[in-house]
Amino acid sequence: MRAGRFSIAILAALTLAPAANALVWPDVPQRIERALHSTDPGARREAALELPKLDLAQAIPLMQLALGDADIEVRRAAADAAIHLRWAPATEAVLPWLGDRDTSLRVKACEVARAMPLPRAVPALARALSDADAGVRAVAAEALGEQASTDAVAPLLGKLDDPLPPVRIQVVRALARLRDRRAVVPLVGKVQDSVSEVRREVARALGDLGDVRASQALLLQLRDNISEVRLEALRSLGRLRAGDAVDAIAPLAAEHQAQVRQTALEALGRIGTPEAIRVLLGMMGQGDDSSGNLAHTPVRDAIVSAGAPAIPQVAAVLREPTVSTTRATSAAWVLGELGAANRPASDASHIVETVVAAMRRGVLPSAAAMRALGRIGDPSAVPVVLEFALDPSPQVRQEALDAAGRLLDPEKPDGRVVEPLVAALRDPRLQTGERAQIATLLGRAGAARAAAPLVSLAAAKDRDLRLAAIDALGILGPLHLQAVDDGRDDVLVPLLSDTDAQLRLHAALALSRAGGAKARDALLGKLAASEETDRSAVLTALAGVLSRVPTPAAIQRLDHELELSAGADRDALLVAMARAKSPQAMAPLARAAQSEFAEDRRAVATVLTARPASESAALATTLLGDADATVRAQAAWTLGAVGTPANAAALLELAQGGDMDSSIDATAALGRIAARAHAKPQAATWLCPLLDATHPYVRANALAGLALAGARCADPSKERRLLLSDASDVVRAAAARAVRASGASEDDTRALDACANGDRSGAVARLCHAPPHDATTTSPLLVYVVADDAALPTAKSAYAIVLPDGFVHVGTSDRRGAVFDALTPAGEVTLDRPSAARVR
């Protein structure tokens, strides 16, 4: 879901089971230790297989014992446990195995070194490249590729002619991962290897290395008799942005084989020179691009990938006197996708004028023009878009309404649109969905005049229209900022007693976003009344209202309710108390922080993000030392928002040796504190050692913290290695942010390029391809956590929420089954399964 203003979501399909190694009976380590001392090899083997269940601190002495066992299977199991728990000293311990007579031990030693690189391992791994067993040679090459050491290059180059293709393939892949340009010329010599799989890997590696000296060899591979080799050569030429390859690639863009044709188009788009763009423009409106619809096509996507430099040439197509309709449609589509990001407003206005002129001339269909204008994002297009809100064509109307939704920003009120939208509502041709969309647009107009028609629509008979109007009343902006009472409170408060639960929820959210003093008094009256009421809806609304218009009497009323409350209501009241912008609210929160119930203390630790740091930092620091692990985790997360570098020592201790949730949240807090304090050196000192942590969320939060602080580790290959090889999508996404944030070096650029073209996750690839839009605003977020097999939110359930800035917030939901965060960055909030990201 997208967070903004006040957001509420139900995140379903959450796995509630705790980590496999988070709940271990106290006697288990002792039992494993006894078994490891047994004279029975079978008992020792079974014990070694249980080592991954332990926490790292418990497992270390037992792994040390098992790694020295006389039994080969015990040693192999201990090595697997070390890899699972990411115990780095294991690499040093297993290096002697590379000389063992047992092949499986030699292989396992390479696997450990691959998982946990160690500079001292390079010479031993280099010797393993001459092992008599091909399997050992192959995995040794893999391990050398992970060492991030220039010393690994020479021995790998010496094995490019290994007699077995699988080994040669691993050698080529390792050289590609090392990103050392000394490998370019030797790899060029392998483009005609006798085995096609090797030639394909060589083509991919030359693209990864990013050296234009490889372009002539790759051009040679375009004539390979194996299509997979040709495709890989095309991709690499695109990644090299090889301008000298345009003439050779151009004929392939018209190839009859779809995959070759599409890959050639993608390569031309990546090259992005004026010549490459001209070739692509020549193909607009032809072949796959000739339908004239408003969907993606390979040609359009290729031009978009060329970026802003393509805009002048694309705009010129719309000005051609004899441009065809299909060609004009594609040109407008591309201009819309390229948008106005990072371009001066005058340029955006000029592009808008070009699109509108083409539409007025009749060469550009209205639907295509509406789509483009909405995506270009210039507000000057709003009057033109509204002209078509009542177009006879349903497609044009829909595109016009969608465009208006993109162009209107409630933070920038635009009263010009109110009357045209109200007039449109009276048109009998409109479908219910279109009327609901217009109601939403009235809210997005942000103008006070829009309130009156929306108040009327909130009583509409059609339920969808009614819900849209209610939401729009919230989007319109806080009532306390308006000069006069516009009637919103009068229509929204009674809806909290409606029999329809969805109407109650939408009304509560609208009041939370926009309700004023009249709503505050009515909501407090509902709390005091004896009749049955939806207290959850009332408290959700009241929390937002009190964040704008608190009074001492309101705080006293909440305090009274808090003294009498229990369970889920108590957590909702604590949220409302915390959001009330009044110093009086801190005393009840401080009392609740001393409760004998961990649920109360955890709730306070959570809601303190809604308080000014001057009020909340001391209390959050106290709760960081709480006896309950769930309280410590939430306090750590809160200190990320309100803490200072003075909290770093305690947070670092939790990050390095606390329970799982506390470690994850404390790591995030260190990064957020460093960013606020503009402390780049401290960020690197605190976070870089945590990049080797066992849990992927710790690694992800360390990387997100480095990105936010604009810091890098002394050895920046760490971040690149995590970007390209970590098993977790969340970690690789955070690594993409970290590698980009500090001003990417040449090595960073090549790593991002390899990720953009080869990551298995589309979301991660997009982050590598283009920098994310960092949110500058935050808003409160309330999430209800629902398990796979449940219909209602589940209290005290595990959650892991990935935030728009790349941080992962983990913890335990409150007694409502909810999670509250007052300072969520604007953008997409997603759910990750805690069990899916446990220790890997």
Tab-separated table of C-alpha atoms in Angstrom, residues 272-421:
chain	number	residue	atom	x	y	z
A	272	GLY	CA	20.983	5.773	-26.047
A	273	THR	CA	23.159	7.774	-28.451
A	274	PRO	CA	21.401	10.117	-30.901
A	275	GLU	CA	22.074	7.553	-33.632
A	276	ALA	CA	20.540	4.722	-31.579
A	277	ILE	CA	17.500	6.857	-30.769
A	278	ARG	CA	17.048	7.679	-34.455
A	279	VAL	CA	16.987	3.973	-35.293
A	280	LEU	CA	14.334	3.402	-32.637
A	281	LEU	CA	12.246	6.356	-33.777
A	282	GLY	CA	12.322	4.933	-37.278
A	283	MET	CA	10.610	1.809	-35.947
A	284	MET	CA	7.813	3.644	-34.112
A	285	GLY	CA	4.404	2.864	-35.523
A	286	GLN	CA	5.651	-0.282	-37.266
A	287	GLY	CA	5.495	-3.997	-36.525
A	288	ASP	CA	4.841	-4.625	-32.828
A	289	ASP	CA	4.231	-0.903	-32.394
A	290	SER	CA	1.589	-0.490	-35.095
A	291	SER	CA	-1.586	-1.169	-33.101
A	292	GLY	CA	-1.969	2.386	-31.802
A	293	ASN	CA	-3.075	1.204	-28.351
A	294	LEU	CA	-1.858	2.656	-25.066
A	295	ALA	CA	0.061	-0.382	-23.803
A	296	HIS	CA	3.768	-1.108	-23.544
A	297	THR	CA	5.559	-2.196	-26.711
A	298	PRO	CA	9.245	-3.156	-27.112
A	299	VAL	CA	9.975	-0.056	-29.216
A	300	ARG	CA	8.350	2.315	-26.743
A	301	ASP	CA	10.074	0.733	-23.761
A	302	ALA	CA	13.431	0.887	-25.523
A	303	ILE	CA	13.098	4.616	-26.212
A	304	VAL	CA	12.035	5.240	-22.617
A	305	SER	CA	15.161	3.421	-21.395
A	306	ALA	CA	17.256	5.954	-23.326
A	307	GLY	CA	16.015	8.530	-20.817
A	308	ALA	CA	15.749	12.311	-20.994
A	309	PRO	CA	18.173	12.682	-23.956
A	310	ALA	CA	15.472	11.123	-26.148
A	311	ILE	CA	12.854	13.769	-25.358
A	312	PRO	CA	13.794	16.386	-28.008
A	313	GLN	CA	13.808	13.812	-30.820
A	314	VAL	CA	10.542	12.236	-29.641
A	315	ALA	CA	8.850	15.642	-29.331
A	316	ALA	CA	10.008	16.448	-32.850
A	317	VAL	CA	8.043	13.429	-34.121
A	318	LEU	CA	4.817	15.037	-32.883
A	319	ARG	CA	5.677	18.172	-34.834
A	320	GLU	CA	6.185	16.307	-38.115
A	321	PRO	CA	3.639	17.646	-40.664
A	322	THR	CA	2.689	14.190	-41.960
A	323	VAL	CA	3.111	12.089	-38.809
A	324	SER	CA	0.796	9.057	-38.724
A	325	THR	CA	-1.681	8.515	-35.905
A	326	THR	CA	0.044	5.353	-34.688
A	327	ARG	CA	3.435	7.031	-34.727
A	328	ALA	CA	2.069	10.083	-32.898
A	329	THR	CA	0.438	7.825	-30.312
A	330	SER	CA	3.752	6.105	-29.591
A	331	ALA	CA	5.606	9.420	-29.375
A	332	ALA	CA	3.090	10.803	-26.865
A	333	TRP	CA	3.198	7.558	-24.882
A	334	VAL	CA	6.987	7.801	-24.612
A	335	LEU	CA	6.867	11.466	-23.576
A	336	GLY	CA	4.393	10.549	-20.879
A	337	GLU	CA	6.569	7.731	-19.537
A	338	LEU	CA	9.655	9.921	-19.533
A	339	GLY	CA	7.586	12.507	-17.652
A	340	ALA	CA	8.954	15.742	-16.299
A	341	ALA	CA	11.214	14.253	-13.615
A	342	ASN	CA	14.421	16.232	-13.089
A	343	ARG	CA	13.509	18.637	-15.876
A	344	PRO	CA	12.888	22.392	-15.534
A	345	ALA	CA	9.240	23.420	-15.368
A	346	SER	CA	9.666	25.400	-18.572
A	347	ASP	CA	10.714	22.217	-20.396
A	348	ALA	CA	7.692	20.342	-19.054
A	349	SER	CA	5.381	23.135	-20.174
A	350	HIS	CA	6.945	23.045	-23.620
A	351	ILE	CA	6.343	19.293	-23.857
A	352	VAL	CA	2.721	19.803	-22.763
A	353	GLU	CA	2.277	22.404	-25.512
A	354	THR	CA	3.703	19.980	-28.078
A	355	VAL	CA	1.299	17.199	-27.050
A	356	VAL	CA	-1.720	19.516	-26.975
A	357	ALA	CA	-0.836	21.001	-30.383
A	358	ALA	CA	-0.607	17.519	-31.926
A	359	MET	CA	-4.007	16.662	-30.462
A	360	ARG	CA	-5.578	19.890	-31.749
A	361	ARG	CA	-4.181	19.153	-35.219
A	362	GLY	CA	-5.975	15.798	-35.156
A	363	VAL	CA	-2.865	13.623	-35.554
A	364	LEU	CA	-2.849	12.512	-31.900
A	365	PRO	CA	-5.930	10.717	-30.517
A	366	SER	CA	-7.447	12.384	-27.452
A	367	ALA	CA	-7.036	9.298	-25.253
A	368	ALA	CA	-3.318	9.123	-26.017
A	369	ALA	CA	-2.963	12.839	-25.318
A	370	MET	CA	-4.743	12.541	-21.957
A	371	ARG	CA	-2.530	9.654	-20.906
A	372	ALA	CA	0.628	11.555	-21.832
A	373	LEU	CA	-0.459	14.792	-20.135
A	374	GLY	CA	-1.210	12.990	-16.895
A	375	ARG	CA	2.183	11.311	-16.809
A	376	ILE	CA	4.173	14.373	-17.847
A	377	GLY	CA	2.930	15.770	-14.569
A	378	ASP	CA	2.794	19.488	-15.341
A	379	PRO	CA	-0.191	21.212	-13.609
A	380	SER	CA	-0.573	23.566	-16.563
A	381	ALA	CA	-2.301	20.687	-18.356
A	382	VAL	CA	-5.220	20.536	-15.871
A	383	PRO	CA	-7.616	22.822	-17.840
A	384	VAL	CA	-7.010	20.851	-21.039
A	385	VAL	CA	-7.559	17.537	-19.283
A	386	LEU	CA	-10.831	18.706	-17.746
A	387	GLU	CA	-12.137	19.600	-21.208
A	388	PHE	CA	-12.336	15.875	-21.877
A	389	ALA	CA	-13.860	14.747	-18.570
A	390	LEU	CA	-17.239	14.534	-20.354
A	391	ASP	CA	-16.017	13.288	-23.718
A	392	PRO	CA	-18.480	10.961	-25.494
A	393	SER	CA	-15.819	8.236	-25.594
A	394	PRO	CA	-15.591	6.220	-22.328
A	395	GLN	CA	-11.890	5.614	-22.983
A	396	VAL	CA	-11.142	9.303	-23.381
A	397	ARG	CA	-13.174	10.145	-20.270
A	398	GLN	CA	-11.302	7.543	-18.252
A	399	GLU	CA	-7.888	8.715	-19.422
A	400	ALA	CA	-8.870	12.327	-18.685
A	401	LEU	CA	-10.028	11.481	-15.160
A	402	ASP	CA	-6.904	9.415	-14.520
A	403	ALA	CA	-4.750	12.295	-15.764
A	404	ALA	CA	-6.554	14.797	-13.518
A	405	GLY	CA	-5.950	12.498	-10.545
A	406	ARG	CA	-2.232	12.545	-11.280
A	407	LEU	CA	-2.062	16.307	-11.812
A	408	LEU	CA	-4.101	17.521	-8.831
A	409	ASP	CA	-2.270	17.771	-5.516
A	410	PRO	CA	-4.308	18.547	-2.378
A	411	GLU	CA	-1.212	20.183	-0.888
A	412	LYS	CA	-1.443	22.751	-3.697
A	413	PRO	CA	-5.114	23.839	-3.770
A	414	ASP	CA	-6.539	24.547	-7.205
A	415	GLY	CA	-9.971	26.170	-7.033
A	416	ARG	CA	-10.222	26.418	-10.832
A	417	VAL	CA	-11.293	22.793	-11.126
A	418	VAL	CA	-14.178	22.778	-8.639
A	419	GLU	CA	-16.935	24.184	-10.883
A	420	PRO	CA	-16.044	22.053	-13.943
A	421	LEU	CA	-15.989	18.926	-11.780
